[in-house]
Amino acid sequence: QVELAESGGGSVQPGGSLRLSCVYSGYTGNRYAIGWFRQAPGKEREFVAAGRWSGGTTYYAESAKGRFTISRDNAKNTVYLQMNNLKPEDTAVYFCAAGLNIITSMTSNSRGYAYWGQGTQVTVSS
């Protein structure tokens, strides 16, 4: 059982930056992934980034490459999503999620994650 809590959302202007945090607790095992997903009104939930920490592997959606960075502080049980050069199309509710024994092919699929946080709103506008 894993619990997650996101924070760090807010309102920024285009080109600005935000750092989202996801504090996780509970059993994570030896093979787990923490993913970031987002959902905008009228759209399906989409993958943003994920980390598979046993192998130190990270994954990014095409829209996030070069702008977003996922990282972790294991001592604090926290995963971060650093978002730079934000665009209006980044506006969404951002969720972190945990998959305890997720296979590589499901890393970017929301259905592969069993545990979810409540979400934090990110708004990018002038």
GROMACS .gro file of C-alpha atoms in nm:
model
  126
    1GLN     CA    1   0.000   0.000   0.000
    2VAL     CA    2   0.135   0.338  -0.106
    3GLU     CA    3   0.011   0.688  -0.037
    4LEU     CA    4   0.116   0.990  -0.237
    5ALA     CA    5   0.066   1.362  -0.198
    6GLU     CA    6   0.146   1.627  -0.459
    7SER     CA    7   0.226   1.990  -0.396
    8GLY     CA    8   0.390   2.284  -0.569
    9GLY     CA    9   0.127   2.377  -0.823
   10GLY     CA   10   0.025   2.733  -0.889
   11SER     CA   11  -0.016   3.002  -1.150
   12VAL     CA   12   0.277   3.120  -1.360
   13GLN     CA   13   0.334   3.318  -1.677
   14PRO     CA   14   0.449   3.152  -1.998
   15GLY     CA   15   0.820   3.083  -1.980
   16GLY     CA   16   0.812   3.050  -1.604
   17SER     CA   17   0.905   2.754  -1.388
   18LEU     CA   18   0.751   2.539  -1.119
   19ARG     CA   19   0.875   2.248  -0.914
   20LEU     CA   20   0.619   1.989  -0.817
   21SER     CA   21   0.678   1.754  -0.526
   22CYS     CA   22   0.535   1.411  -0.461
   23VAL     CA   23   0.583   1.270  -0.114
   24TYR     CA   24   0.525   0.898  -0.101
   25SER     CA   25   0.487   0.655   0.189
   26GLY     CA   26   0.422   0.288   0.238
   27TYR     CA   27   0.571  -0.019   0.081
   28THR     CA   28   0.732   0.037  -0.255
   29GLY     CA   29   0.938  -0.281  -0.292
   30ASN     CA   30   1.251  -0.315  -0.497
   31ARG     CA   31   1.100  -0.241  -0.836
   32TYR     CA   32   0.869   0.056  -0.855
   33ALA     CA   33   0.802   0.356  -1.070
   34ILE     CA   34   0.678   0.703  -0.983
   35GLY     CA   35   0.502   0.872  -1.270
   36TRP     CA   36   0.366   1.217  -1.335
   37PHE     CA   37   0.046   1.251  -1.535
   38ARG     CA   38  -0.172   1.547  -1.617
   39GLN     CA   39  -0.530   1.603  -1.717
   40ALA     CA   40  -0.677   1.915  -1.872
   41PRO     CA   41  -1.051   1.983  -1.905
   42GLY     CA   42  -1.199   1.784  -2.189
   43LYS     CA   43  -0.886   1.576  -2.237
   44GLU     CA   44  -0.776   1.232  -2.131
   45ARG     CA   45  -0.515   1.188  -1.865
   46GLU     CA   46  -0.174   1.190  -2.031
   47PHE     CA   47   0.172   1.079  -1.936
   48VAL     CA   48   0.433   1.343  -1.854
   49ALA     CA   49   0.735   1.175  -1.696
   50ALA     CA   50   0.834   0.876  -1.485
   51GLY     CA   51   1.129   0.733  -1.300
   52ARG     CA   52   1.222   0.370  -1.247
   53TRP     CA   53   1.455   0.407  -0.957
   54SER     CA   54   1.598   0.056  -0.932
   55GLY     CA   55   1.772   0.113  -1.263
   56GLY     CA   56   1.793   0.490  -1.249
   57THR     CA   57   1.592   0.518  -1.570
   58THR     CA   58   1.371   0.812  -1.653
   59TYR     CA   59   1.105   0.854  -1.920
   60TYR     CA   60   0.952   1.165  -2.070
   61ALA     CA   61   0.665   1.246  -2.296
   62GLU     CA   62   0.767   1.421  -2.615
   63SER     CA   63   0.602   1.739  -2.491
   64ALA     CA   64   0.818   1.733  -2.178
   65LYS     CA   65   1.158   1.655  -2.326
   66GLY     CA   66   1.407   1.935  -2.280
   67ARG     CA   67   1.180   2.127  -2.044
   68PHE     CA   68   1.088   1.894  -1.757
   69THR     CA   69   1.311   1.689  -1.529
   70ILE     CA   70   1.204   1.415  -1.289
   71SER     CA   71   1.425   1.339  -0.992
   72ARG     CA   72   1.405   1.194  -0.644
   73ASP     CA   73   1.538   1.250  -0.296
   74ASN     CA   74   1.524   0.903  -0.146
   75ALA     CA   75   1.603   1.027   0.205
   76LYS     CA   76   1.292   1.245   0.194
   77ASN     CA   77   1.074   0.995   0.007
   78THR     CA   78   1.004   1.265  -0.246
   79VAL     CA   79   0.996   1.275  -0.623
   80TYR     CA   80   1.017   1.609  -0.799
   81LEU     CA   81   0.909   1.735  -1.135
   82GLN     CA   82   1.102   2.045  -1.233
   83MET     CA   83   0.912   2.225  -1.506
   84ASN     CA   84   1.086   2.499  -1.701
   85ASN     CA   85   0.977   2.712  -1.994
   86LEU     CA   86   0.613   2.646  -1.916
   87LYS     CA   87   0.357   2.693  -2.190
   88PRO     CA   88  -0.018   2.755  -2.175
   89GLU     CA   89  -0.076   2.402  -2.302
   90ASP     CA   90   0.089   2.273  -1.984
   91THR     CA   91  -0.215   2.392  -1.788
   92ALA     CA   92  -0.369   2.090  -1.618
   93VAL     CA   93  -0.412   1.907  -1.293
   94TYR     CA   94  -0.092   1.715  -1.230
   95PHE     CA   95  -0.099   1.379  -1.054
   96CYS     CA   96   0.177   1.160  -0.924
   97ALA     CA   97   0.126   0.786  -0.921
   98ALA     CA   98   0.308   0.473  -0.811
   99GLY     CA   99   0.341   0.138  -0.979
  100LEU     CA  100   0.501  -0.122  -0.757
  101ASN     CA  101   0.610  -0.378  -1.013
  102ILE     CA  102   0.542  -0.209  -1.340
  103ILE     CA  103   0.688  -0.348  -1.659
  104THR     CA  104   0.876  -0.124  -1.897
  105SER     CA  105   0.603  -0.119  -2.161
  106MET     CA  106   0.350   0.015  -1.908
  107THR     CA  107   0.566   0.292  -1.765
  108SER     CA  108   0.388   0.559  -1.969
  109ASN     CA  109   0.041   0.406  -1.935
  110SER     CA  110  -0.177   0.535  -1.652
  111ARG     CA  111  -0.347   0.196  -1.621
  112GLY     CA  112  -0.019   0.050  -1.501
  113TYR     CA  113  -0.025   0.261  -1.184
  114ALA     CA  114  -0.228   0.143  -0.887
  115TYR     CA  115  -0.181   0.435  -0.647
  116TRP     CA  116  -0.255   0.800  -0.712
  117GLY     CA  117  -0.230   1.133  -0.537
  118GLN     CA  118  -0.506   1.392  -0.530
  119GLY     CA  119  -0.353   1.624  -0.788
  120THR     CA  120  -0.220   1.978  -0.791
  121GLN     CA  121  -0.333   2.250  -1.029
  122VAL     CA  122  -0.086   2.412  -1.267
  123THR     CA  123  -0.204   2.715  -1.460
  124VAL     CA  124   0.012   2.887  -1.721
  125SER     CA  125  -0.129   3.212  -1.854
  126SER     CA  126  -0.043   3.576  -1.903
   0.00000   0.00000   0.00000
